[in-house]
Amino acid sequence: MKASSPATLPLVPLLRSYRERLPGLGELGKLPDLGTRFAAILGASARFLYPEFIDGATESDFSDSLTRFYEAGVQPPLHAERLRQRSGVVRHGLSYLLRGRDPLAQKAANCIDGRGAYHVAGLGPLFWSALIQGLYPTKHPGCTPATLAGLTRLGMASWPSGAGTAAVYAAVQDAYAQVRKLAPELSALHVDHFLTLVATMRGRNLWQATPEGDADTLVKRAVQQERVRLPLRQRLKERGQAFADAQELLESALKNEDGKRLGDALAVADPEGAAQSPLDWGRHSETLTLWVGRLWESDDPYQTLAALAQADELPNAGLFLAAAVLHLRDPQAFAPWNDAIRQGYLRLDDSIEHAESAVERYRLFNEGVAFLRAKHALHPLEAPDVLAALTTMDRPDPESDGRRVFGGFCRDTFQFLDELAQNNASEWMHGQRERYRFAVREPLLELCQALAARYVDPVLKGVYGWDLDSAARSGRALTSICKNAYGRSEPYNSTLWIAFCRHSPDEPRDGVQFFVRLDATGLRYGLRLERKARPALQRLREQVEKHGDLLFRTLRNGGALDTCRFGSGEPLAEPRAVATVADLTVWASNRSLEVSRTLAVDDRLLTTDELVGDILLTFDRLVPLYACCVEAAPLPFLLRRSGGVEPEDRFTDSDFHQVTHLDGDWLRRARGLLGLKRQLILQGVPGTGKTHVARHLARLLTGGRDDAIRLVQFHPAFSYEEFVEGIRVRAVEVDGRNDITYPVEDGVLCAFAAEAARRPSEPHVLLVDEINRGNLPRIFGELLYLLEYREQEVVLPYSRRGFRLPANLYLIGTMNAADRSVALIDQALRRRFSFLEMQPDARILASWLHGHPPAAGPAFAERVVTLFERLNARLRGDLGPQAQVGHSYFMVDDFDEARLRVVWQHHIRPLLEEHFHGHSARLAGYNLDRLLDGDPRPSGARRRKAQIPG
């Protein structure tokens, strides 16, 4: 089932949305991504696309103008040099386009098709359709991958599978004519733009399309992704040696005519291609030896490749075999060729599918790869993986664990409902069915399914045991647009509902419900108690009377009082805030109740999957109220939801300051950074209290609930299977005998994320100590993507289930800034985490010593702070700030001079010896007694002395 929208998108509503914000023809040339191409097309007839220039320009002038047009209209310009060499053929092609009598579709075919009279290898539909449009920008259609994809999504791709260029272009002309008949003010370039937006839509809002970006950006992201997954140095070490071994293996196999060993060698050059190849390596040993040998030794590999294709002695070998041989022979000049690489490369080059032969296709491919390698500084051993990565980049799998992903409402959702209220008649509705399905019914259905799958079924039903009806069907969790009252003048509901409540075929719908209400003014969601729910209303009032303080505190701590409004009556009276237990009591005394959040039609949340998260968060905040409505004895539930922490035991800002000695500015900065990305790394030299501060910051975020905190320490052997999920070996007893099973089990992160998802209104914190000690790309795997895009979902490789990081899950890591391995993982971390520096701080040391007076007295405390400042001032001067010593080394209970000397000898001096390894003379300058006595610092150094408070 499709994830974000129906298989075929409706033309009329989307075209209407486009016309409402119709850009001028000149504005098209300024659009991101498409603007450069459109500007080139709009200016082509003035610059070079006119008869006098085509006929009379010098070869140099014509070639220069044509190449500039190509580089503006085709990105990346992979075959610009080839165009320069064959510009004469293109000149004849342009003359034919201007003066030829053939239909335009046939002209396009004669220029684009491999056997066309004016075909130039490397110049595909992007280039030639741009030239055709340059002749008549307002009329001639574009024939680009994006416009074809847009027509396909609209169900307007009327050309048959495998159709030639002429048939496709003619069908595109007809489709453009249909669009322009509905919107005569649109030029052909406007239709190009419209179809490109349709092709890249992820939800239902045309103007929130997510273009792929220019080719350079796409390739750069693929390069970064691959280098995060496998650093280049590591790739070269592993692949380089494997290549050398495979070359020796291939030469040995050629001498012995061993087809199987030839296959083993080529599997190193192209593992995926080898896995897909149907060749029987042993059976074809003799033929393989002949052709592999010829390719291995050939002076003209492309000529040998053509001979291999013509001989057809290795059926089904395709380009894989020859490409693998040539890549193994010379990775600089030849790249491997398999389905994934081909699909990725097709996103950059639309010309190779129109090549006259497989040999020409492979030549163009290597030409394009050489351009990309030079442009992006790619090593030949990483280029294939970068191309393969392009296959799926920005194209998430629409299937997600067998359920729909909410694709968002659109502006027309609310326009439709407004018009329905004014035109509530079957005659009007008859012509609006497609619009209703796209803008209203489908998103409401997806929203209901997403809420049921992510919260109602696993939490309300699975955890709390409340049997709520979550079936996304009319008469169940969804209302129908058709009213049940026949004969009335208004046959349709202009307000639609999702209602999760207890319901059975034998009993009426329960009056207590978690709801979502959609109408022309926006969206409202929360908890409702209808007037008929008298038993539930009575139970709620009794619980408010008995446990009002606890209920009020639970609602406040969960955020319900800050984010929701409390109303009553039908229709809903003006909602109000609840600020005290007395307000809650007054509200509960009404005959019908509602607690809800409201979003206006222009709220960004309505158009994204983030809306699901906000609704389920609101539901979870109101669960304590629901429990008081349906449970006979909700006290244990309320105590559990309050975290089992009484108000006097909650960990507060004051507690944090007391145990960490950090000030309010530091805490505000930390909270701000966590709010920005939900991932924070405390970074500093040893002894600055990073782990201690991280633990107490987690306690502060969770209100002191230890069950909402997990700690894991990374190390070089820590793996993806331990952190995310993996296959475990388990012994089980079946019928009296022991069997071995291999279940997929959650790792630390997945297990903790599941706990957090069950309580979305309560913050959960995962502490990762020594995060830089692990191989982050391998530990996190595809979850590095989720750290940046929390609202997205990925499919986990072992269980094949959808997984997302809950919004209430925070990651706090600690990192030793003095560790030399930090630089190697910056690339993997910087975009995903915020960083907060933990500096050695004499003020923290002074504050701690004030609260824990040394046994040797206040004067000794002053000497310790002075020693700490002198030590770090000298280290900064000699080695830089990264060599400093943290204040926690000197935070020792019952501190006196004897203990100071123990700390110095066994904690501080080993650090100094490491810093000054091999420089004993410099180390001698760090004598404890001399520093205590006030040994002068390097000249020019300035000292700020921290005072012991009080």
PDB file of C-alpha atoms in Angstrom, residues 240-492:
ATOM      1  CA  GLY A 240      43.349  -2.087  -2.114  1.00  0.00           C
ATOM      2  CA  GLN A 241      44.755  -5.302  -0.739  1.00  0.00           C
ATOM      3  CA  ALA A 242      41.730  -7.273  -1.955  1.00  0.00           C
ATOM      4  CA  PHE A 243      42.225  -5.841  -5.454  1.00  0.00           C
ATOM      5  CA  ALA A 244      45.881  -6.797  -5.527  1.00  0.00           C
ATOM      6  CA  ASP A 245      45.031 -10.353  -4.421  1.00  0.00           C
ATOM      7  CA  ALA A 246      42.230 -10.584  -7.001  1.00  0.00           C
ATOM      8  CA  GLN A 247      44.558  -9.490  -9.818  1.00  0.00           C
ATOM      9  CA  GLU A 248      46.993 -12.259  -8.921  1.00  0.00           C
ATOM     10  CA  LEU A 249      44.120 -14.742  -8.656  1.00  0.00           C
ATOM     11  CA  LEU A 250      42.799 -13.783 -12.087  1.00  0.00           C
ATOM     12  CA  GLU A 251      46.181 -14.183 -13.788  1.00  0.00           C
ATOM     13  CA  SER A 252      46.650 -17.550 -12.103  1.00  0.00           C
ATOM     14  CA  ALA A 253      43.158 -18.640 -13.175  1.00  0.00           C
ATOM     15  CA  LEU A 254      43.869 -17.596 -16.765  1.00  0.00           C
ATOM     16  CA  LYS A 255      46.977 -19.782 -16.828  1.00  0.00           C
ATOM     17  CA  ASN A 256      45.032 -22.766 -15.486  1.00  0.00           C
ATOM     18  CA  GLU A 257      41.812 -22.089 -17.456  1.00  0.00           C
ATOM     19  CA  ASP A 258      39.922 -22.192 -14.171  1.00  0.00           C
ATOM     20  CA  GLY A 259      36.517 -20.553 -14.658  1.00  0.00           C
ATOM     21  CA  LYS A 260      35.475 -20.789 -11.026  1.00  0.00           C
ATOM     22  CA  ARG A 261      38.570 -18.959  -9.839  1.00  0.00           C
ATOM     23  CA  LEU A 262      38.016 -16.349 -12.568  1.00  0.00           C
ATOM     24  CA  GLY A 263      34.569 -15.839 -11.064  1.00  0.00           C
ATOM     25  CA  ASP A 264      36.083 -15.478  -7.592  1.00  0.00           C
ATOM     26  CA  ALA A 265      38.474 -12.806  -8.851  1.00  0.00           C
ATOM     27  CA  LEU A 266      35.741 -10.845 -10.644  1.00  0.00           C
ATOM     28  CA  ALA A 267      33.530 -11.051  -7.553  1.00  0.00           C
ATOM     29  CA  VAL A 268      36.112  -8.898  -5.802  1.00  0.00           C
ATOM     30  CA  ALA A 269      35.907  -6.280  -8.560  1.00  0.00           C
ATOM     31  CA  ASP A 270      32.090  -6.228  -8.501  1.00  0.00           C
ATOM     32  CA  PRO A 271      30.514  -8.260  -5.666  1.00  0.00           C
ATOM     33  CA  GLU A 272      26.915  -7.281  -6.457  1.00  0.00           C
ATOM     34  CA  GLY A 273      27.275  -7.910 -10.175  1.00  0.00           C
ATOM     35  CA  ALA A 274      28.788 -11.330  -9.497  1.00  0.00           C
ATOM     36  CA  ALA A 275      25.943 -12.213  -7.146  1.00  0.00           C
ATOM     37  CA  GLN A 276      23.406 -11.315  -9.840  1.00  0.00           C
ATOM     38  CA  SER A 277      25.228 -13.065 -12.690  1.00  0.00           C
ATOM     39  CA  PRO A 278      23.647 -16.318 -13.911  1.00  0.00           C
ATOM     40  CA  LEU A 279      26.913 -17.591 -15.428  1.00  0.00           C
ATOM     41  CA  ASP A 280      27.987 -21.174 -14.770  1.00  0.00           C
ATOM     42  CA  TRP A 281      31.659 -20.376 -14.207  1.00  0.00           C
ATOM     43  CA  GLY A 282      32.871 -23.950 -14.234  1.00  0.00           C
ATOM     44  CA  ARG A 283      30.952 -24.971 -17.336  1.00  0.00           C
ATOM     45  CA  HIS A 284      32.216 -22.029 -19.408  1.00  0.00           C
ATOM     46  CA  SER A 285      35.852 -22.182 -18.237  1.00  0.00           C
ATOM     47  CA  GLU A 286      37.318 -22.379 -21.742  1.00  0.00           C
ATOM     48  CA  THR A 287      35.253 -19.543 -23.198  1.00  0.00           C
ATOM     49  CA  LEU A 288      35.761 -17.435 -20.106  1.00  0.00           C
ATOM     50  CA  THR A 289      39.511 -17.898 -20.263  1.00  0.00           C
ATOM     51  CA  LEU A 290      39.499 -16.832 -23.929  1.00  0.00           C
ATOM     52  CA  TRP A 291      37.506 -13.623 -23.535  1.00  0.00           C
ATOM     53  CA  VAL A 292      38.749 -12.610 -20.092  1.00  0.00           C
ATOM     54  CA  GLY A 293      42.295 -13.042 -21.381  1.00  0.00           C
ATOM     55  CA  ARG A 294      41.583 -10.901 -24.436  1.00  0.00           C
ATOM     56  CA  LEU A 295      40.055  -8.141 -22.305  1.00  0.00           C
ATOM     57  CA  TRP A 296      42.925  -8.364 -19.819  1.00  0.00           C
ATOM     58  CA  GLU A 297      45.562  -7.889 -22.536  1.00  0.00           C
ATOM     59  CA  SER A 298      43.701  -5.811 -25.141  1.00  0.00           C
ATOM     60  CA  ASP A 299      45.157  -2.567 -26.477  1.00  0.00           C
ATOM     61  CA  ASP A 300      41.637  -1.421 -27.376  1.00  0.00           C
ATOM     62  CA  PRO A 301      39.273  -2.834 -24.721  1.00  0.00           C
ATOM     63  CA  TYR A 302      36.143  -1.288 -26.276  1.00  0.00           C
ATOM     64  CA  GLN A 303      36.874  -3.037 -29.593  1.00  0.00           C
ATOM     65  CA  THR A 304      37.342  -6.313 -27.733  1.00  0.00           C
ATOM     66  CA  LEU A 305      34.129  -5.684 -25.825  1.00  0.00           C
ATOM     67  CA  ALA A 306      32.289  -5.159 -29.130  1.00  0.00           C
ATOM     68  CA  ALA A 307      33.692  -8.427 -30.439  1.00  0.00           C
ATOM     69  CA  LEU A 308      32.549 -10.225 -27.258  1.00  0.00           C
ATOM     70  CA  ALA A 309      29.034  -8.822 -27.653  1.00  0.00           C
ATOM     71  CA  GLN A 310      28.884  -9.840 -31.306  1.00  0.00           C
ATOM     72  CA  ALA A 311      30.180 -13.369 -30.646  1.00  0.00           C
ATOM     73  CA  ASP A 312      27.536 -13.897 -27.931  1.00  0.00           C
ATOM     74  CA  GLU A 313      29.417 -16.919 -26.592  1.00  0.00           C
ATOM     75  CA  LEU A 314      28.644 -16.104 -22.948  1.00  0.00           C
ATOM     76  CA  PRO A 315      24.860 -15.704 -22.807  1.00  0.00           C
ATOM     77  CA  ASN A 316      23.473 -13.503 -19.997  1.00  0.00           C
ATOM     78  CA  ALA A 317      26.939 -12.155 -19.156  1.00  0.00           C
ATOM     79  CA  GLY A 318      25.843  -8.661 -20.160  1.00  0.00           C
ATOM     80  CA  LEU A 319      28.163  -5.781 -19.416  1.00  0.00           C
ATOM     81  CA  PHE A 320      28.946  -7.082 -15.942  1.00  0.00           C
ATOM     82  CA  LEU A 321      31.642  -9.545 -17.014  1.00  0.00           C
ATOM     83  CA  ALA A 322      33.645  -7.229 -19.255  1.00  0.00           C
ATOM     84  CA  ALA A 323      33.253  -4.274 -16.892  1.00  0.00           C
ATOM     85  CA  ALA A 324      34.481  -6.325 -13.922  1.00  0.00           C
ATOM     86  CA  VAL A 325      37.532  -7.524 -15.875  1.00  0.00           C
ATOM     87  CA  LEU A 326      38.402  -4.030 -17.041  1.00  0.00           C
ATOM     88  CA  HIS A 327      37.800  -2.508 -13.588  1.00  0.00           C
ATOM     89  CA  LEU A 328      40.126  -5.056 -12.051  1.00  0.00           C
ATOM     90  CA  ARG A 329      42.689  -4.369 -14.777  1.00  0.00           C
ATOM     91  CA  ASP A 330      42.557  -0.557 -14.542  1.00  0.00           C
ATOM     92  CA  PRO A 331      40.206   0.979 -11.929  1.00  0.00           C
ATOM     93  CA  GLN A 332      41.261   4.479 -13.012  1.00  0.00           C
ATOM     94  CA  ALA A 333      39.832   4.098 -16.512  1.00  0.00           C
ATOM     95  CA  PHE A 334      37.011   1.566 -16.066  1.00  0.00           C
ATOM     96  CA  ALA A 335      34.206   1.233 -13.517  1.00  0.00           C
ATOM     97  CA  PRO A 336      32.120  -1.859 -12.692  1.00  0.00           C
ATOM     98  CA  TRP A 337      28.567  -2.149 -14.027  1.00  0.00           C
ATOM     99  CA  ASN A 338      25.659  -3.691 -12.156  1.00  0.00           C
ATOM    100  CA  ASP A 339      21.991  -2.856 -11.655  1.00  0.00           C
ATOM    101  CA  ALA A 340      22.484  -0.655  -8.584  1.00  0.00           C
ATOM    102  CA  ILE A 341      25.326   1.330 -10.179  1.00  0.00           C
ATOM    103  CA  ARG A 342      23.349   1.712 -13.412  1.00  0.00           C
ATOM    104  CA  GLN A 343      20.228   2.972 -11.595  1.00  0.00           C
ATOM    105  CA  GLY A 344      22.257   5.450  -9.570  1.00  0.00           C
ATOM    106  CA  TYR A 345      24.108   6.728 -12.628  1.00  0.00           C
ATOM    107  CA  LEU A 346      20.823   7.166 -14.525  1.00  0.00           C
ATOM    108  CA  ARG A 347      19.888   9.881 -12.047  1.00  0.00           C
ATOM    109  CA  LEU A 348      22.783  11.903 -13.445  1.00  0.00           C
ATOM    110  CA  ASP A 349      22.841  10.985 -17.147  1.00  0.00           C
ATOM    111  CA  ASP A 350      19.731  10.445 -19.284  1.00  0.00           C
ATOM    112  CA  SER A 351      21.740   9.842 -22.456  1.00  0.00           C
ATOM    113  CA  ILE A 352      23.129   6.339 -21.967  1.00  0.00           C
ATOM    114  CA  GLU A 353      19.737   4.659 -22.357  1.00  0.00           C
ATOM    115  CA  HIS A 354      19.672   6.058 -25.915  1.00  0.00           C
ATOM    116  CA  ALA A 355      23.134   4.813 -26.842  1.00  0.00           C
ATOM    117  CA  GLU A 356      23.294   2.801 -30.068  1.00  0.00           C
ATOM    118  CA  SER A 357      24.964  -0.211 -28.438  1.00  0.00           C
ATOM    119  CA  ALA A 358      25.973  -1.662 -25.093  1.00  0.00           C
ATOM    120  CA  VAL A 359      29.596  -0.862 -25.902  1.00  0.00           C
ATOM    121  CA  GLU A 360      28.751   2.802 -26.526  1.00  0.00           C
ATOM    122  CA  ARG A 361      26.723   2.841 -23.319  1.00  0.00           C
ATOM    123  CA  TYR A 362      29.689   1.584 -21.305  1.00  0.00           C
ATOM    124  CA  ARG A 363      32.037   4.079 -22.974  1.00  0.00           C
ATOM    125  CA  LEU A 364      29.685   6.944 -22.060  1.00  0.00           C
ATOM    126  CA  PHE A 365      29.396   5.598 -18.534  1.00  0.00           C
ATOM    127  CA  ASN A 366      33.164   5.589 -18.002  1.00  0.00           C
ATOM    128  CA  GLU A 367      33.371   9.064 -19.498  1.00  0.00           C
ATOM    129  CA  GLY A 368      30.765  10.292 -17.033  1.00  0.00           C
ATOM    130  CA  VAL A 369      32.440   8.553 -14.077  1.00  0.00           C
ATOM    131  CA  ALA A 370      35.751  10.202 -15.001  1.00  0.00           C
ATOM    132  CA  PHE A 371      34.014  13.607 -14.929  1.00  0.00           C
ATOM    133  CA  LEU A 372      32.485  12.886 -11.519  1.00  0.00           C
ATOM    134  CA  ARG A 373      35.764  11.632 -10.090  1.00  0.00           C
ATOM    135  CA  ALA A 374      37.572  14.780 -11.178  1.00  0.00           C
ATOM    136  CA  LYS A 375      34.750  17.058 -10.005  1.00  0.00           C
ATOM    137  CA  HIS A 376      34.330  15.462  -6.569  1.00  0.00           C
ATOM    138  CA  ALA A 377      37.845  14.105  -5.887  1.00  0.00           C
ATOM    139  CA  LEU A 378      36.590  10.531  -5.842  1.00  0.00           C
ATOM    140  CA  HIS A 379      38.913   7.579  -5.558  1.00  0.00           C
ATOM    141  CA  PRO A 380      38.205   4.908  -8.224  1.00  0.00           C
ATOM    142  CA  LEU A 381      37.560   2.297  -5.513  1.00  0.00           C
ATOM    143  CA  GLU A 382      34.818   4.394  -3.876  1.00  0.00           C
ATOM    144  CA  ALA A 383      33.125   5.744  -7.022  1.00  0.00           C
ATOM    145  CA  PRO A 384      31.042   2.561  -7.604  1.00  0.00           C
ATOM    146  CA  ASP A 385      29.587   2.642  -4.085  1.00  0.00           C
ATOM    147  CA  VAL A 386      28.836   6.354  -4.400  1.00  0.00           C
ATOM    148  CA  LEU A 387      26.882   5.713  -7.606  1.00  0.00           C
ATOM    149  CA  ALA A 388      25.025   2.802  -6.031  1.00  0.00           C
ATOM    150  CA  ALA A 389      24.116   5.035  -3.062  1.00  0.00           C
ATOM    151  CA  LEU A 390      22.371   7.430  -5.466  1.00  0.00           C
ATOM    152  CA  THR A 391      19.838   4.698  -6.250  1.00  0.00           C
ATOM    153  CA  THR A 392      17.929   5.110  -2.993  1.00  0.00           C
ATOM    154  CA  MET A 393      19.014   8.546  -1.801  1.00  0.00           C
ATOM    155  CA  ASP A 394      15.971  10.774  -1.091  1.00  0.00           C
ATOM    156  CA  ARG A 395      13.721   7.937  -2.232  1.00  0.00           C
ATOM    157  CA  PRO A 396      12.521   6.250   0.974  1.00  0.00           C
ATOM    158  CA  ASP A 397      10.611   3.024   0.688  1.00  0.00           C
ATOM    159  CA  PRO A 398       6.907   4.006   0.766  1.00  0.00           C
ATOM    160  CA  GLU A 399       6.034   0.767   2.518  1.00  0.00           C
ATOM    161  CA  SER A 400       6.406   0.992   6.261  1.00  0.00           C
ATOM    162  CA  ASP A 401       5.688  -2.136   8.246  1.00  0.00           C
ATOM    163  CA  GLY A 402       2.528  -2.774   6.245  1.00  0.00           C
ATOM    164  CA  ARG A 403       0.846   0.493   7.225  1.00  0.00           C
ATOM    165  CA  ARG A 404       0.379   3.925   5.768  1.00  0.00           C
ATOM    166  CA  VAL A 405       2.557   6.862   6.649  1.00  0.00           C
ATOM    167  CA  PHE A 406       0.600  10.070   7.056  1.00  0.00           C
ATOM    168  CA  GLY A 407       1.219  12.273   4.019  1.00  0.00           C
ATOM    169  CA  GLY A 408      -0.294  15.419   5.485  1.00  0.00           C
ATOM    170  CA  PHE A 409      -3.319  17.547   4.722  1.00  0.00           C
ATOM    171  CA  CYS A 410      -3.112  20.282   2.119  1.00  0.00           C
ATOM    172  CA  ARG A 411      -4.581  23.720   1.644  1.00  0.00           C
ATOM    173  CA  ASP A 412      -7.371  22.274  -0.483  1.00  0.00           C
ATOM    174  CA  THR A 413      -8.484  20.083   2.446  1.00  0.00           C
ATOM    175  CA  PHE A 414      -9.884  23.123   4.202  1.00  0.00           C
ATOM    176  CA  GLN A 415     -11.006  24.886   1.026  1.00  0.00           C
ATOM    177  CA  PHE A 416     -13.018  21.798   0.076  1.00  0.00           C
ATOM    178  CA  LEU A 417     -14.734  21.578   3.466  1.00  0.00           C
ATOM    179  CA  ASP A 418     -15.537  25.285   3.352  1.00  0.00           C
ATOM    180  CA  GLU A 419     -17.047  24.955  -0.132  1.00  0.00           C
ATOM    181  CA  LEU A 420     -18.930  21.822   0.942  1.00  0.00           C
ATOM    182  CA  ALA A 421     -20.571  23.743   3.789  1.00  0.00           C
ATOM    183  CA  GLN A 422     -21.772  26.317   1.253  1.00  0.00           C
ATOM    184  CA  ASN A 423     -22.728  23.830  -1.490  1.00  0.00           C
ATOM    185  CA  ASN A 424     -24.024  20.872   0.514  1.00  0.00           C
ATOM    186  CA  ALA A 425     -25.820  19.025  -2.264  1.00  0.00           C
ATOM    187  CA  SER A 426     -25.284  15.772  -4.131  1.00  0.00           C
ATOM    188  CA  GLU A 427     -25.129  17.606  -7.471  1.00  0.00           C
ATOM    189  CA  TRP A 428     -22.114  19.628  -6.319  1.00  0.00           C
ATOM    190  CA  MET A 429     -20.464  16.643  -4.660  1.00  0.00           C
ATOM    191  CA  HIS A 430     -20.801  14.522  -7.805  1.00  0.00           C
ATOM    192  CA  GLY A 431     -18.139  16.562  -9.581  1.00  0.00           C
ATOM    193  CA  GLN A 432     -15.841  16.735  -6.530  1.00  0.00           C
ATOM    194  CA  ARG A 433     -15.310  13.037  -5.735  1.00  0.00           C
ATOM    195  CA  GLU A 434     -11.676  12.887  -6.841  1.00  0.00           C
ATOM    196  CA  ARG A 435     -10.890  16.106  -4.995  1.00  0.00           C
ATOM    197  CA  TYR A 436     -12.596  14.829  -1.811  1.00  0.00           C
ATOM    198  CA  ARG A 437     -10.708  11.540  -1.950  1.00  0.00           C
ATOM    199  CA  PHE A 438      -7.318  13.204  -2.382  1.00  0.00           C
ATOM    200  CA  ALA A 439      -7.645  16.193  -0.043  1.00  0.00           C
ATOM    201  CA  VAL A 440      -9.888  14.820   2.724  1.00  0.00           C
ATOM    202  CA  ARG A 441     -10.604  11.098   2.792  1.00  0.00           C
ATOM    203  CA  GLU A 442      -7.141   9.708   2.077  1.00  0.00           C
ATOM    204  CA  PRO A 443      -5.244  11.885   4.595  1.00  0.00           C
ATOM    205  CA  LEU A 444      -7.872  11.262   7.277  1.00  0.00           C
ATOM    206  CA  LEU A 445      -7.606   7.522   6.639  1.00  0.00           C
ATOM    207  CA  GLU A 446      -3.802   7.644   6.792  1.00  0.00           C
ATOM    208  CA  LEU A 447      -3.876   9.703   9.988  1.00  0.00           C
ATOM    209  CA  CYS A 448      -6.221   7.210  11.646  1.00  0.00           C
ATOM    210  CA  GLN A 449      -4.038   4.264  10.601  1.00  0.00           C
ATOM    211  CA  ALA A 450      -0.833   5.966  11.734  1.00  0.00           C
ATOM    212  CA  LEU A 451      -2.271   6.862  15.155  1.00  0.00           C
ATOM    213  CA  ALA A 452      -3.600   3.333  15.589  1.00  0.00           C
ATOM    214  CA  ALA A 453      -0.306   1.710  14.575  1.00  0.00           C
ATOM    215  CA  ARG A 454       1.979   3.980  16.579  1.00  0.00           C
ATOM    216  CA  TYR A 455      -0.011   4.583  19.742  1.00  0.00           C
ATOM    217  CA  VAL A 456      -3.593   3.354  20.137  1.00  0.00           C
ATOM    218  CA  ASP A 457      -2.875  -0.335  19.464  1.00  0.00           C
ATOM    219  CA  PRO A 458       0.580  -0.722  21.076  1.00  0.00           C
ATOM    220  CA  VAL A 459       0.045   1.607  24.060  1.00  0.00           C
ATOM    221  CA  LEU A 460      -3.603   2.261  24.925  1.00  0.00           C
ATOM    222  CA  LYS A 461      -4.607  -1.299  24.080  1.00  0.00           C
ATOM    223  CA  GLY A 462      -1.342  -3.193  24.458  1.00  0.00           C
ATOM    224  CA  VAL A 463       0.093  -1.559  27.587  1.00  0.00           C
ATOM    225  CA  TYR A 464      -2.964  -0.251  29.443  1.00  0.00           C
ATOM    226  CA  GLY A 465      -5.448  -2.884  28.270  1.00  0.00           C
ATOM    227  CA  TRP A 466      -8.183  -0.494  27.093  1.00  0.00           C
ATOM    228  CA  ASP A 467     -10.081  -2.155  24.240  1.00  0.00           C
ATOM    229  CA  LEU A 468     -10.497   0.833  21.925  1.00  0.00           C
ATOM    230  CA  ASP A 469     -11.832   0.466  18.397  1.00  0.00           C
ATOM    231  CA  SER A 470      -9.061   1.587  16.024  1.00  0.00           C
ATOM    232  CA  ALA A 471     -10.375   0.237  12.697  1.00  0.00           C
ATOM    233  CA  ALA A 472      -9.970   2.948  10.047  1.00  0.00           C
ATOM    234  CA  ARG A 473     -13.431   2.474   8.552  1.00  0.00           C
ATOM    235  CA  SER A 474     -16.632   4.483   8.478  1.00  0.00           C
ATOM    236  CA  GLY A 475     -18.823   3.602  11.435  1.00  0.00           C
ATOM    237  CA  ARG A 476     -15.789   2.481  13.408  1.00  0.00           C
ATOM    238  CA  ALA A 477     -12.941   4.881  14.224  1.00  0.00           C
ATOM    239  CA  LEU A 478     -13.796   7.095  11.237  1.00  0.00           C
ATOM    240  CA  THR A 479     -16.996   8.997  10.495  1.00  0.00           C
ATOM    241  CA  SER A 480     -18.444   9.025   7.005  1.00  0.00           C
ATOM    242  CA  ILE A 481     -18.959  12.158   4.992  1.00  0.00           C
ATOM    243  CA  CYS A 482     -22.522  10.959   4.301  1.00  0.00           C
ATOM    244  CA  LYS A 483     -25.075  11.863   6.948  1.00  0.00           C
ATOM    245  CA  ASN A 484     -27.379   9.169   8.287  1.00  0.00           C
ATOM    246  CA  ALA A 485     -30.432  11.454   8.272  1.00  0.00           C
ATOM    247  CA  TYR A 486     -32.067  10.835   4.889  1.00  0.00           C
ATOM    248  CA  GLY A 487     -34.310  13.424   3.322  1.00  0.00           C
ATOM    249  CA  ARG A 488     -32.532  16.411   4.860  1.00  0.00           C
ATOM    250  CA  SER A 489     -31.430  19.258   2.659  1.00  0.00           C
ATOM    251  CA  GLU A 490     -27.748  18.757   3.594  1.00  0.00           C
ATOM    252  CA  PRO A 491     -26.691  15.167   2.847  1.00  0.00           C
ATOM    253  CA  TYR A 492     -23.028  15.532   3.815  1.00  0.00           C
TER     254      TYR A 492
END
